[in-house]
PDB file of C-alpha atoms and ligand atoms in Angstrom:
ATOM      1  CA  MET A   1     183.284  12.710 -36.220  1.00 88.00           C
ATOM      2  CA  LYS A   2     183.042  10.947 -39.696  1.00 96.00           C
ATOM      3  CA  ILE A   3     179.547   9.344 -41.198  1.00 98.00           C
ATOM      4  CA  ILE A   4     179.812   6.046 -42.726  1.00 98.00           C
ATOM      5  CA  GLY A   5     177.212   5.713 -45.710  1.00 97.00           C
ATOM      6  CA  GLN A   6     175.724   7.445 -48.690  1.00 96.00           C
ATOM      7  CA  THR A   7     176.917  10.676 -50.213  1.00 97.00           C
ATOM      8  CA  ILE A   8     173.331  12.514 -51.002  1.00 98.00           C
ATOM      9  CA  LYS A   9     174.108  15.503 -53.175  1.00 94.00           C
ATOM     10  CA  ASN A  10     170.461  16.911 -53.124  1.00 97.00           C
ATOM     11  CA  LEU A  11     170.274  16.448 -49.503  1.00 98.00           C
ATOM     12  CA  PRO A  12     167.703  19.296 -48.487  1.00 98.00           C
ATOM     13  CA  TRP A  13     169.738  22.044 -46.774  1.00 98.00           C
ATOM     14  CA  GLN A  14     169.741  25.492 -44.797  1.00 98.00           C
ATOM     15  CA  ASP A  15     172.420  26.941 -42.975  1.00 98.00           C
ATOM     16  CA  LYS A  16     172.361  27.102 -38.908  1.00 98.00           C
ATOM     17  CA  PRO A  17     170.763  30.737 -38.325  1.00 98.00           C
ATOM     18  CA  GLU A  18     173.426  33.289 -37.256  1.00 97.00           C
ATOM     19  CA  GLY A  19     174.017  33.084 -33.663  1.00 97.00           C
ATOM     20  CA  TYR A  20     171.466  30.165 -32.857  1.00 98.00           C
ATOM     21  CA  PRO A  21     173.192  28.014 -29.920  1.00 97.00           C
ATOM     22  CA  TYR A  22     171.367  24.570 -30.198  1.00 98.00           C
ATOM     23  CA  PRO A  23     172.499  21.544 -32.351  1.00 98.00           C
ATOM     24  CA  VAL A  24     169.094  21.323 -34.354  1.00 99.00           C
ATOM     25  CA  TRP A  25     167.539  24.133 -36.333  1.00 98.00           C
ATOM     26  CA  ARG A  26     164.216  24.051 -38.208  1.00 98.00           C
ATOM     27  CA  TYR A  27     163.576  24.572 -41.879  1.00 98.00           C
ATOM     28  CA  ASP A  28     161.734  27.710 -42.525  1.00 98.00           C
ATOM     29  CA  GLY A  29     159.235  26.406 -44.852  1.00 98.00           C
ATOM     30  CA  ASN A  30     157.780  24.031 -42.267  1.00 98.00           C
ATOM     31  CA  PRO A  31     155.648  22.063 -42.079  1.00 98.00           C
ATOM     32  CA  ILE A  32     156.756  20.396 -45.751  1.00 98.00           C
ATOM     33  CA  ILE A  33     153.516  18.241 -45.726  1.00 98.00           C
ATOM     34  CA  THR A  34     150.062  18.847 -44.467  1.00 98.00           C
ATOM     35  CA  ARG A  35     146.533  16.981 -44.762  1.00 98.00           C
ATOM     36  CA  ASP A  36     146.435  19.065 -48.249  1.00 98.00           C
ATOM     37  CA  ASN A  37     149.202  16.935 -49.772  1.00 98.00           C
ATOM     38  CA  LEU A  38     146.473  13.981 -50.220  1.00 98.00           C
ATOM     39  CA  TYR A  39     142.540  14.160 -50.665  1.00 98.00           C
ATOM     40  CA  MET A  40     140.536  12.466 -47.648  1.00 98.00           C
ATOM     41  CA  ALA A  41     143.597  12.987 -45.261  1.00 98.00           C
ATOM     42  CA  ASN A  42     142.930  14.311 -41.474  1.00 98.00           C
ATOM     43  CA  SER A  43     146.696  14.337 -41.232  1.00 98.00           C
ATOM     44  CA  ILE A  44     149.962  13.190 -42.201  1.00 99.00           C
ATOM     45  CA  PHE A  45     152.440  13.211 -39.861  1.00 98.00           C
ATOM     46  CA  ASN A  46     155.319  10.471 -38.525  1.00 98.00           C
ATOM     47  CA  SER A  47     156.680   9.519 -41.973  1.00 98.00           C
ATOM     48  CA  ALA A  48     160.235   8.074 -43.330  1.00 98.00           C
ATOM     49  CA  VAL A  49     162.127   8.868 -46.447  1.00 98.00           C
ATOM     50  CA  VAL A  50     165.170   7.215 -48.088  1.00 98.00           C
ATOM     51  CA  PRO A  51     167.039   8.548 -51.030  1.00 98.00           C
ATOM     52  CA  PHE A  52     165.609   6.664 -54.066  1.00 98.00           C
ATOM     53  CA  GLY A  53     166.950   6.676 -57.637  1.00 97.00           C
ATOM     54  CA  ASP A  54     168.115  10.599 -58.784  1.00 96.00           C
ATOM     55  CA  GLY A  55     165.758  11.725 -55.912  1.00 98.00           C
ATOM     56  CA  PHE A  56     163.842  10.324 -52.801  1.00 98.00           C
ATOM     57  CA  ALA A  57     161.009   7.987 -51.874  1.00 98.00           C
ATOM     58  CA  GLY A  58     158.819   7.817 -48.763  1.00 98.00           C
ATOM     59  CA  VAL A  59     156.367   5.944 -46.893  1.00 99.00           C
ATOM     60  CA  PHE A  60     153.998   8.298 -45.026  1.00 99.00           C
ATOM     61  CA  ARG A  61     151.306   7.983 -42.150  1.00 98.00           C
ATOM     62  CA  VAL A  62     148.052   9.223 -43.095  1.00 98.00           C
ATOM     63  CA  ASP A  63     145.181   9.111 -40.710  1.00 98.00           C
ATOM     64  CA  LEU A  64     142.099   9.428 -43.064  1.00 98.00           C
ATOM     65  CA  ARG A  65     139.238  11.439 -42.372  1.00 98.00           C
ATOM     66  CA  SER A  66     137.609   7.902 -41.406  1.00 98.00           C
ATOM     67  CA  ARG A  67     140.507   8.114 -38.474  1.00 98.00           C
ATOM     68  CA  ASP A  68     141.536   4.609 -40.301  1.00 98.00           C
ATOM     69  CA  GLN A  69     145.236   4.901 -39.846  1.00 98.00           C
ATOM     70  CA  VAL A  70     147.030   3.877 -43.417  1.00 98.00           C
ATOM     71  CA  LEU A  71     150.431   4.145 -44.988  1.00 98.00           C
ATOM     72  CA  VAL A  72     150.863   5.652 -48.558  1.00 98.00           C
ATOM     73  CA  THR A  73     154.129   6.192 -50.747  1.00 98.00           C
ATOM     74  CA  GLY A  74     155.370   9.198 -52.169  1.00 98.00           C
ATOM     75  CA  PHE A  75     158.273  10.538 -54.119  1.00 98.00           C
ATOM     76  CA  SER A  76     160.199  13.863 -54.849  1.00 98.00           C
ATOM     77  CA  SER A  77     163.250  15.180 -56.292  1.00 98.00           C
ATOM     78  CA  ASP A  78     164.446  17.428 -53.569  1.00 98.00           C
ATOM     79  CA  ALA A  79     163.085  15.675 -50.581  1.00 98.00           C
ATOM     80  CA  VAL A  80     161.146  18.946 -49.380  1.00 98.00           C
ATOM     81  CA  ASN A  81     158.362  18.862 -52.097  1.00 98.00           C
ATOM     82  CA  TRP A  82     156.378  15.555 -51.993  1.00 98.00           C
ATOM     83  CA  ALA A  83     153.514  13.847 -54.353  1.00 98.00           C
ATOM     84  CA  LEU A  84     151.847  11.425 -52.334  1.00 98.00           C
ATOM     85  CA  ASN A  85     150.228   8.478 -53.887  1.00 98.00           C
ATOM     86  CA  SER A  86     146.818   7.550 -53.136  1.00 97.00           C
ATOM     87  CA  GLU A  87     147.080   3.669 -52.635  1.00 98.00           C
ATOM     88  CA  HIS A  88     146.941   2.491 -49.390  1.00 98.00           C
ATOM     89  CA  ILE A  89     150.245   0.106 -49.151  1.00 98.00           C
ATOM     90  CA  PHE A  90     149.702  -1.219 -45.438  1.00 98.00           C
ATOM     91  CA  GLU A  91     147.200  -0.383 -42.292  1.00 98.00           C
ATOM     92  CA  GLY A  92     149.088   1.114 -39.222  1.00 98.00           C
ATOM     93  CA  TYR A  93     151.438   3.764 -38.738  1.00 98.00           C
ATOM     94  CA  ASP A  94     154.675   5.506 -37.845  1.00 98.00           C
ATOM     95  CA  PRO A  95     156.881   3.739 -40.604  1.00 99.00           C
ATOM     96  CA  ARG A  96     160.535   3.620 -40.718  1.00 99.00           C
ATOM     97  CA  LEU A  97     162.353   2.845 -43.698  1.00 98.00           C
ATOM     98  CA  CYS A  98     166.145   1.089 -44.251  1.00 98.00           C
ATOM     99  CA  LEU A  99     168.302   0.337 -46.915  1.00 98.00           C
ATOM    100  CA  ILE A 100     170.061  -3.053 -46.613  1.00 98.00           C
ATOM    101  CA  ASP A 101     171.772  -4.709 -49.228  1.00 97.00           C
ATOM    102  CA  GLY A 102     170.114  -3.056 -52.117  1.00 97.00           C
ATOM    103  CA  LYS A 103     166.336  -3.649 -50.371  1.00 98.00           C
ATOM    104  CA  TYR A 104     164.277  -1.071 -48.971  1.00 98.00           C
ATOM    105  CA  TYR A 105     162.755  -2.513 -45.505  1.00 99.00           C
ATOM    106  CA  LEU A 106     159.888  -0.718 -44.141  1.00 99.00           C
ATOM    107  CA  SER A 107     159.178  -1.398 -40.365  1.00 99.00           C
ATOM    108  CA  TRP A 108     155.750  -0.221 -38.905  1.00 98.00           C
ATOM    109  CA  VAL A 109     153.261  -0.483 -36.274  1.00 98.00           C
ATOM    110  CA  ASN A 110     151.330  -3.009 -37.620  1.00 98.00           C
ATOM    111  CA  LEU A 111     147.827  -3.709 -36.408  1.00 98.00           C
ATOM    112  CA  THR A 112     146.440  -6.720 -35.190  1.00 97.00           C
ATOM    113  CA  PRO A 113     143.262  -7.819 -33.396  1.00 96.00           C
ATOM    114  CA  HIS A 114     145.376  -8.614 -30.384  1.00 96.00           C
ATOM    115  CA  GLY A 115     147.342  -5.319 -30.319  1.00 97.00           C
ATOM    116  CA  THR A 116     150.105  -3.303 -32.140  1.00 98.00           C
ATOM    117  CA  THR A 117     153.017  -5.494 -33.432  1.00 98.00           C
ATOM    118  CA  ILE A 118     156.332  -4.629 -35.453  1.00 98.00           C
ATOM    119  CA  GLY A 119     155.202  -5.048 -39.285  1.00 98.00           C
ATOM    120  CA  LEU A 120     158.310  -5.720 -41.659  1.00 98.00           C
ATOM    121  CA  ALA A 121     158.160  -5.613 -45.557  1.00 98.00           C
ATOM    122  CA  CYS A 122     160.672  -4.828 -48.279  1.00 98.00           C
ATOM    123  CA  THR A 123     160.570  -3.332 -51.908  1.00 98.00           C
ATOM    124  CA  VAL A 124     163.184  -2.510 -54.533  1.00 98.00           C
ATOM    125  CA  ASP A 125     160.954   0.252 -56.398  1.00 98.00           C
ATOM    126  CA  PHE A 126     158.482   1.182 -54.183  1.00 98.00           C
ATOM    127  CA  LYS A 127     155.899  -0.200 -56.113  1.00 98.00           C
ATOM    128  CA  LYS A 128     155.602  -3.903 -55.382  1.00 98.00           C
ATOM    129  CA  TRP A 129     155.936  -4.841 -51.578  1.00 98.00           C
ATOM    130  CA  THR A 130     156.614  -8.354 -49.993  1.00 98.00           C
ATOM    131  CA  GLN A 131     155.264  -8.200 -46.714  1.00 98.00           C
ATOM    132  CA  LEU A 132     157.474 -10.537 -43.946  1.00 98.00           C
ATOM    133  CA  GLU A 133     156.464 -12.029 -40.882  1.00 98.00           C
ATOM    134  CA  ASP A 134     155.926  -9.822 -38.343  1.00 98.00           C
ATOM    135  CA  ALA A 135     158.483  -9.111 -35.834  1.00 98.00           C
ATOM    136  CA  CYS A 136     157.337  -9.860 -32.378  1.00 96.00           C
ATOM    137  CA  TYR A 137     153.990 -10.613 -30.715  1.00 95.00           C
ATOM    138  CA  PRO A 138     151.719  -7.774 -29.630  1.00 97.00           C
ATOM    139  CA  VAL A 139     152.303  -5.481 -28.179  1.00 97.00           C
ATOM    140  CA  ALA A 140     155.634  -3.327 -29.476  1.00 97.00           C
ATOM    141  CA  ARG A 141     156.058  -0.192 -31.392  1.00 98.00           C
ATOM    142  CA  ASN A 142     158.602   1.804 -32.568  1.00 98.00           C
ATOM    143  CA  GLY A 143     160.313  -0.875 -34.562  1.00 98.00           C
ATOM    144  CA  VAL A 144     164.073   0.626 -36.415  1.00 99.00           C
ATOM    145  CA  LEU A 145     166.253  -1.455 -38.235  1.00 99.00           C
ATOM    146  CA  PHE A 146     170.064  -1.201 -38.399  1.00 99.00           C
ATOM    147  CA  PRO A 147     170.981  -0.615 -41.944  1.00 98.00           C
ATOM    148  CA  ARG A 148     173.307  -3.419 -41.873  1.00 98.00           C
ATOM    149  CA  LYS A 149     174.160  -6.764 -40.336  1.00 98.00           C
ATOM    150  CA  ILE A 150     176.374  -6.601 -37.006  1.00 98.00           C
ATOM    151  CA  GLY A 151     178.447  -9.584 -36.768  1.00 97.00           C
ATOM    152  CA  ASP A 152     176.046 -12.101 -38.451  1.00 98.00           C
ATOM    153  CA  GLU A 153     172.649 -10.419 -37.387  1.00 98.00           C
ATOM    154  CA  TYR A 154     170.120  -7.794 -38.428  1.00 98.00           C
ATOM    155  CA  MET A 155     169.242  -5.750 -35.253  1.00 98.00           C
ATOM    156  CA  LEU A 156     165.889  -4.261 -34.395  1.00 98.00           C
ATOM    157  CA  LEU A 157     165.364  -1.455 -31.855  1.00 98.00           C
ATOM    158  CA  ILE A 158     161.970  -2.255 -30.417  1.00 98.00           C
ATOM    159  CA  ARG A 159     159.781  -0.877 -27.544  1.00 98.00           C
ATOM    160  CA  PRO A 160     157.357  -3.149 -25.911  1.00 96.00           C
ATOM    161  CA  CYS A 161     154.444  -1.669 -24.589  1.00 97.00           C
ATOM    162  CA  ASP A 162     150.792  -1.740 -23.906  1.00 94.00           C
ATOM    163  CA  LYS A 163     147.425  -1.630 -26.010  1.00 95.00           C
ATOM    164  CA  GLY A 164     146.710   1.947 -24.790  1.00 94.00           C
ATOM    165  CA  HIS A 165     148.870   5.356 -24.517  1.00 95.00           C
ATOM    166  CA  THR A 166     151.581   3.517 -22.999  1.00 96.00           C
ATOM    167  CA  PRO A 167     152.464   5.284 -19.700  1.00 96.00           C
ATOM    168  CA  TYR A 168     155.859   3.266 -19.407  1.00 97.00           C
ATOM    169  CA  GLY A 169     158.545   2.044 -22.286  1.00 98.00           C
ATOM    170  CA  ASP A 170     162.088   1.356 -22.728  1.00 98.00           C
ATOM    171  CA  ILE A 171     164.208   0.495 -25.994  1.00 98.00           C
ATOM    172  CA  TYR A 172     165.537  -2.952 -26.780  1.00 98.00           C
ATOM    173  CA  ILE A 173     167.341  -4.755 -29.505  1.00 98.00           C
ATOM    174  CA  SER A 174     166.254  -7.894 -31.176  1.00 98.00           C
ATOM    175  CA  ARG A 175     168.520  -9.845 -33.085  1.00 98.00           C
ATOM    176  CA  SER A 176     167.852 -12.154 -36.135  1.00 98.00           C
ATOM    177  CA  LYS A 177     169.811 -14.080 -38.866  1.00 98.00           C
ATOM    178  CA  ASP A 178     167.326 -14.134 -41.488  1.00 98.00           C
ATOM    179  CA  LEU A 179     164.690 -11.328 -40.276  1.00 98.00           C
ATOM    180  CA  THR A 180     161.941 -13.676 -39.554  1.00 98.00           C
ATOM    181  CA  TYR A 181     163.151 -15.485 -35.995  1.00 98.00           C
ATOM    182  CA  TRP A 182     163.885 -12.683 -33.865  1.00 98.00           C
ATOM    183  CA  GLY A 183     165.906 -13.290 -30.165  1.00 98.00           C
ATOM    184  CA  ARG A 184     168.683 -12.904 -28.366  1.00 98.00           C
ATOM    185  CA  HIS A 185     167.199  -9.376 -27.074  1.00 98.00           C
ATOM    186  CA  ARG A 186     168.901  -6.880 -24.994  1.00 98.00           C
ATOM    187  CA  HIS A 187     168.021  -3.950 -23.225  1.00 98.00           C
ATOM    188  CA  VAL A 188     169.289  -0.573 -24.440  1.00 98.00           C
ATOM    189  CA  MET A 189     168.066   2.126 -22.337  1.00 98.00           C
ATOM    190  CA  SER A 190     165.319   3.463 -20.127  1.00 98.00           C
ATOM    191  CA  PRO A 191     164.098   6.937 -19.408  1.00 98.00           C
ATOM    192  CA  VAL A 192     166.632   8.820 -16.914  1.00 98.00           C
ATOM    193  CA  LYS A 193     165.824  12.601 -17.245  1.00 98.00           C
ATOM    194  CA  ASN A 194     162.576  14.444 -16.918  1.00 98.00           C
ATOM    195  CA  TRP A 195     162.212  15.837 -20.534  1.00 98.00           C
ATOM    196  CA  GLU A 196     161.943  11.655 -21.129  1.00 98.00           C
ATOM    197  CA  MET A 197     160.412  10.382 -18.045  1.00 98.00           C
ATOM    198  CA  THR A 198     157.505   8.498 -18.974  1.00 98.00           C
ATOM    199  CA  LYS A 199     158.988   6.605 -22.120  1.00 98.00           C
ATOM    200  CA  VAL A 200     161.491   6.396 -24.977  1.00 98.00           C
ATOM    201  CA  GLY A 201     161.294   5.043 -28.320  1.00 98.00           C
ATOM    202  CA  ALA A 202     163.708   4.822 -31.296  1.00 98.00           C
ATOM    203  CA  GLY A 203     163.469   7.237 -33.976  1.00 98.00           C
ATOM    204  CA  PRO A 204     165.241   7.404 -37.414  1.00 98.00           C
ATOM    205  CA  THR A 205     167.447   4.469 -38.457  1.00 98.00           C
ATOM    206  CA  PRO A 206     170.441   4.917 -36.727  1.00 98.00           C
ATOM    207  CA  ILE A 207     173.388   6.676 -38.732  1.00 98.00           C
ATOM    208  CA  GLU A 208     176.434   4.702 -38.810  1.00 98.00           C
ATOM    209  CA  LEU A 209     179.511   6.586 -37.593  1.00 98.00           C
ATOM    210  CA  GLU A 210     183.403   5.721 -36.988  1.00 97.00           C
ATOM    211  CA  ASP A 211     183.127   5.066 -33.700  1.00 95.00           C
ATOM    212  CA  GLY A 212     179.427   4.115 -33.244  1.00 98.00           C
ATOM    213  CA  TRP A 213     176.068   4.542 -33.839  1.00 98.00           C
ATOM    214  CA  LEU A 214     174.002   7.876 -33.803  1.00 98.00           C
ATOM    215  CA  MET A 215     170.551   7.078 -32.832  1.00 99.00           C
ATOM    216  CA  PHE A 216     167.673   9.804 -32.461  1.00 99.00           C
ATOM    217  CA  TYR A 217     165.050   8.789 -30.490  1.00 99.00           C
ATOM    218  CA  HIS A 218     161.842  10.399 -28.910  1.00 98.00           C
ATOM    219  CA  GLY A 219     161.596  10.884 -25.388  1.00 98.00           C
ATOM    220  CA  VAL A 220     158.024  11.751 -23.630  1.00 98.00           C
ATOM    221  CA  LEU A 221     157.249  13.750 -20.291  1.00 98.00           C
ATOM    222  CA  THR A 222     153.699  13.539 -18.992  1.00 98.00           C
ATOM    223  CA  SER A 223     152.904  16.865 -17.712  1.00 96.00           C
ATOM    224  CA  CYS A 224     149.505  17.935 -15.941  1.00 95.00           C
ATOM    225  CA  ASN A 225     148.680  18.760 -19.500  1.00 93.00           C
ATOM    226  CA  GLY A 226     149.087  15.265 -21.175  1.00 96.00           C
ATOM    227  CA  PHE A 227     152.383  13.818 -23.238  1.00 98.00           C
ATOM    228  CA  THR A 228     154.972  15.968 -24.475  1.00 98.00           C
ATOM    229  CA  TYR A 229     157.374  14.415 -27.184  1.00 98.00           C
ATOM    230  CA  SER A 230     160.785  15.770 -27.958  1.00 99.00           C
ATOM    231  CA  MET A 231     163.914  14.232 -29.726  1.00 99.00           C
ATOM    232  CA  GLY A 232     167.129  13.311 -28.159  1.00 99.00           C
ATOM    233  CA  ALA A 233     170.304  11.500 -29.236  1.00 99.00           C
ATOM    234  CA  ALA A 234     172.685   8.851 -28.068  1.00 99.00           C
ATOM    235  CA  ILE A 235     175.840   7.078 -29.492  1.00 98.00           C
ATOM    236  CA  LEU A 236     175.409   3.221 -29.226  1.00 98.00           C
ATOM    237  CA  ASP A 237     178.621   0.791 -29.342  1.00 98.00           C
ATOM    238  CA  LYS A 238     179.404   0.083 -32.972  1.00 98.00           C
ATOM    239  CA  ASN A 239     179.650  -4.196 -32.494  1.00 98.00           C
ATOM    240  CA  GLU A 240     177.257  -4.183 -29.217  1.00 98.00           C
ATOM    241  CA  PRO A 241     174.621  -1.512 -29.921  1.00 98.00           C
ATOM    242  CA  TRP A 242     172.779  -2.313 -27.184  1.00 98.00           C
ATOM    243  CA  LYS A 243     175.470  -0.396 -25.321  1.00 98.00           C
ATOM    244  CA  VAL A 244     175.111   3.125 -24.941  1.00 98.00           C
ATOM    245  CA  LEU A 245     178.342   4.926 -25.053  1.00 98.00           C
ATOM    246  CA  HIS A 246     177.108   8.311 -24.676  1.00 98.00           C
ATOM    247  CA  ARG A 247     173.741  10.252 -24.191  1.00 98.00           C
ATOM    248  CA  ALA A 248     172.733  13.735 -24.390  1.00 98.00           C
ATOM    249  CA  ASP A 249     170.770  14.398 -20.803  1.00 98.00           C
ATOM    250  CA  SER A 250     169.001  17.032 -22.590  1.00 98.00           C
ATOM    251  CA  PHE A 251     166.914  17.117 -25.737  1.00 99.00           C
ATOM    252  CA  LEU A 252     167.698  18.603 -29.352  1.00 99.00           C
ATOM    253  CA  LEU A 253     164.244  19.621 -30.501  1.00 98.00           C
ATOM    254  CA  SER A 254     160.998  20.210 -28.753  1.00 98.00           C
ATOM    255  CA  ALA A 255     157.608  21.465 -29.671  1.00 98.00           C
ATOM    256  CA  HIS A 256     158.219  25.185 -29.415  1.00 98.00           C
ATOM    257  CA  GLU A 257     157.040  26.170 -32.872  1.00 98.00           C
ATOM    258  CA  SER A 258     153.180  26.798 -33.349  1.00 98.00           C
ATOM    259  CA  TYR A 259     152.890  23.603 -35.808  1.00 98.00           C
ATOM    260  CA  GLU A 260     154.355  21.736 -32.858  1.00 98.00           C
ATOM    261  CA  CYS A 261     152.298  22.794 -30.363  1.00 98.00           C
ATOM    262  CA  TYR A 262     148.657  23.076 -32.002  1.00 98.00           C
ATOM    263  CA  GLY A 263     147.459  20.114 -33.830  1.00 98.00           C
ATOM    264  CA  ASP A 264     145.460  16.864 -33.488  1.00 98.00           C
ATOM    265  CA  VAL A 265     147.978  16.002 -30.293  1.00 98.00           C
ATOM    266  CA  PRO A 266     149.496  19.233 -29.358  1.00 98.00           C
ATOM    267  CA  ASN A 267     153.129  19.474 -28.154  1.00 98.00           C
ATOM    268  CA  VAL A 268     154.727  16.493 -30.304  1.00 98.00           C
ATOM    269  CA  VAL A 269     157.931  16.262 -32.042  1.00 98.00           C
ATOM    270  CA  PHE A 270     158.193  12.788 -33.360  1.00 98.00           C
ATOM    271  CA  PRO A 271     161.254  11.954 -35.819  1.00 98.00           C
ATOM    272  CA  CYS A 272     161.167   8.887 -38.029  1.00 98.00           C
ATOM    273  CA  ALA A 273     163.549   9.336 -40.617  1.00 99.00           C
ATOM    274  CA  ALA A 274     166.891  11.043 -41.227  1.00 98.00           C
ATOM    275  CA  LEU A 275     169.209  11.926 -44.265  1.00 98.00           C
ATOM    276  CA  ALA A 276     172.911  11.585 -43.625  1.00 98.00           C
ATOM    277  CA  ASP A 277     175.484  12.988 -46.099  1.00 98.00           C
ATOM    278  CA  ALA A 278     178.717  10.992 -45.442  1.00 98.00           C
ATOM    279  CA  GLU A 279     180.668  13.848 -47.374  1.00 98.00           C
ATOM    280  CA  THR A 280     179.443  16.815 -45.783  1.00 98.00           C
ATOM    281  CA  GLY A 281     178.308  15.345 -42.415  1.00 98.00           C
ATOM    282  CA  ARG A 282     174.989  17.026 -42.892  1.00 98.00           C
ATOM    283  CA  ILE A 283     171.679  15.420 -41.562  1.00 98.00           C
ATOM    284  CA  ALA A 284     168.442  16.333 -42.502  1.00 99.00           C
ATOM    285  CA  VAL A 285     165.310  15.213 -39.879  1.00 99.00           C
ATOM    286  CA  TYR A 286     161.988  14.557 -40.672  1.00 99.00           C
ATOM    287  CA  TYR A 287     159.596  14.448 -37.907  1.00 99.00           C
ATOM    288  CA  GLY A 288     155.923  14.204 -37.251  1.00 99.00           C
ATOM    289  CA  ALA A 289     154.736  17.678 -35.547  1.00 99.00           C
ATOM    290  CA  ALA A 290     151.651  17.549 -33.264  1.00 98.00           C
ATOM    291  CA  ASP A 291     150.321  14.381 -34.973  1.00 98.00           C
ATOM    292  CA  THR A 292     149.029  16.817 -37.973  1.00 98.00           C
ATOM    293  CA  SER A 293     151.923  17.510 -40.188  1.00 98.00           C
ATOM    294  CA  VAL A 294     155.618  16.598 -41.267  1.00 99.00           C
ATOM    295  CA  ALA A 295     158.291  18.758 -40.573  1.00 99.00           C
ATOM    296  CA  LEU A 296     161.841  19.000 -41.400  1.00 99.00           C
ATOM    297  CA  ALA A 297     165.019  20.107 -39.115  1.00 99.00           C
ATOM    298  CA  PHE A 298     168.857  20.061 -39.864  1.00 99.00           C
ATOM    299  CA  THR A 299     172.134  19.252 -37.979  1.00 98.00           C
ATOM    300  CA  THR A 300     175.443  18.204 -38.924  1.00 98.00           C
ATOM    301  CA  VAL A 301     177.227  15.164 -37.129  1.00 98.00           C
ATOM    302  CA  ASP A 302     179.601  17.345 -35.506  1.00 98.00           C
ATOM    303  CA  ASP A 303     176.784  19.561 -34.008  1.00 98.00           C
ATOM    304  CA  THR A 304     175.014  16.567 -32.756  1.00 98.00           C
ATOM    305  CA  VAL A 305     177.978  14.763 -31.188  1.00 98.00           C
ATOM    306  CA  LYS A 306     179.229  18.061 -29.417  1.00 98.00           C
ATOM    307  CA  TYR A 307     176.210  18.598 -28.082  1.00 98.00           C
ATOM    308  CA  ILE A 308     176.008  14.704 -26.592  1.00 98.00           C
ATOM    309  CA  LEU A 309     179.492  14.995 -25.276  1.00 98.00           C
ATOM    310  CA  ASP A 310     178.925  18.226 -23.926  1.00 98.00           C
ATOM    311  CA  ASN A 311     175.746  17.131 -22.067  1.00 98.00           C
ATOM    312  CA  ASP A 312     176.686  13.251 -21.629  1.00 98.00           C
ATOM    313  CA  LEU A 313     174.718  11.120 -19.216  1.00 97.00           C
ATOM    314  CA  ILE A 314     177.114   8.266 -19.553  1.00 96.00           C
ATOM    315  CA  LYS A 315     180.330   9.259 -16.981  1.00 82.00           C
TER     316      LYS A 315
HETATM  317  C1  BMA B 401     152.697   7.691 -29.792  1.00 73.91           C
HETATM  318  C2  BMA B 401     152.328   6.946 -31.186  1.00 73.91           C
HETATM  319  C3  BMA B 401     152.748   8.484 -32.433  1.00 73.91           C
HETATM  320  C4  BMA B 401     152.209   9.653 -31.851  1.00 73.91           C
HETATM  321  C5  BMA B 401     152.334   9.901 -30.260  1.00 73.91           C
HETATM  322  C6  BMA B 401     151.522  11.118 -29.871  1.00 73.91           C
HETATM  323  O1  BMA B 401     151.798   6.632 -29.033  1.00 73.91           O
HETATM  324  O2  BMA B 401     150.931   6.875 -31.751  1.00 73.91           O
HETATM  325  O3  BMA B 401     152.411   8.127 -33.501  1.00 73.91           O
HETATM  326  O4  BMA B 401     152.947  10.595 -32.753  1.00 73.91           O
HETATM  327  O5  BMA B 401     151.661   8.717 -29.682  1.00 73.91           O
HETATM  328  O6  BMA B 401     150.345  10.951 -30.336  1.00 73.91           O
END
């Protein structure tokens, strides 16, 4: 299976450990970003990165010691070691980044007096940002853009929710010709299996494949001890991405390491970004660990697609 997209020569990478049976393996230096990366941070987690210039740029979720939730930018030459800026570019959380036609688009959980919605902004240099209209009225989270128009429409994965720690949640797609007016909504997926039974929400920007879109997402299980967040994967139709062609019935990554199991919110693996190298098929996934730090994991398009097909929910 081929990735359609950029070649990223300096993509961070470690080979799969000998004998490891699963499709996604962790970076052995995790977590890569902690509260020590920024003065006055309580935690730095669910964050987004993209290739930028000769290196990488990112937008990072910082929960401050006041517990205000803000976004900051950061830069890196190797996508592992990051220098974060202290300036707050927006309030809110869970950023995603998406390069469309030479501009970097940020979508995030924007805070309004009436609940959360999907904020949109764009930049070319990660210094000056232009904020667009919010993509919907409250309440929604997990807004994730596709990296190009499909037909003549931009596509946004979105998860309608409530004002609290929503006990339900399906993924939808909203469509727009101008990134301002959104409509023609379609249902994409609901929870099916136990590991994701409470709710599902899109993760990184979908990765274009020859025959579809690879979508990593998070699924939430409610145990007697609270929510457990894991990462799943599905392949969406190339031209009608609300149609799910294949979907793994089991998670690809869940909270098992101590930095994923202990923290401000235990047992959370929350993917927000993926760097995908079209030449080698290598993918680096960035995820928030226990609402406390940013961690990195690796897979290849072949490993992930094989796992999806071997464990396909769609018959
Ligand atoms: C969700 C969001 C995420 C967070 C997760 C687990 O509702 O707030 O930012 O990682 O809960 O706390």
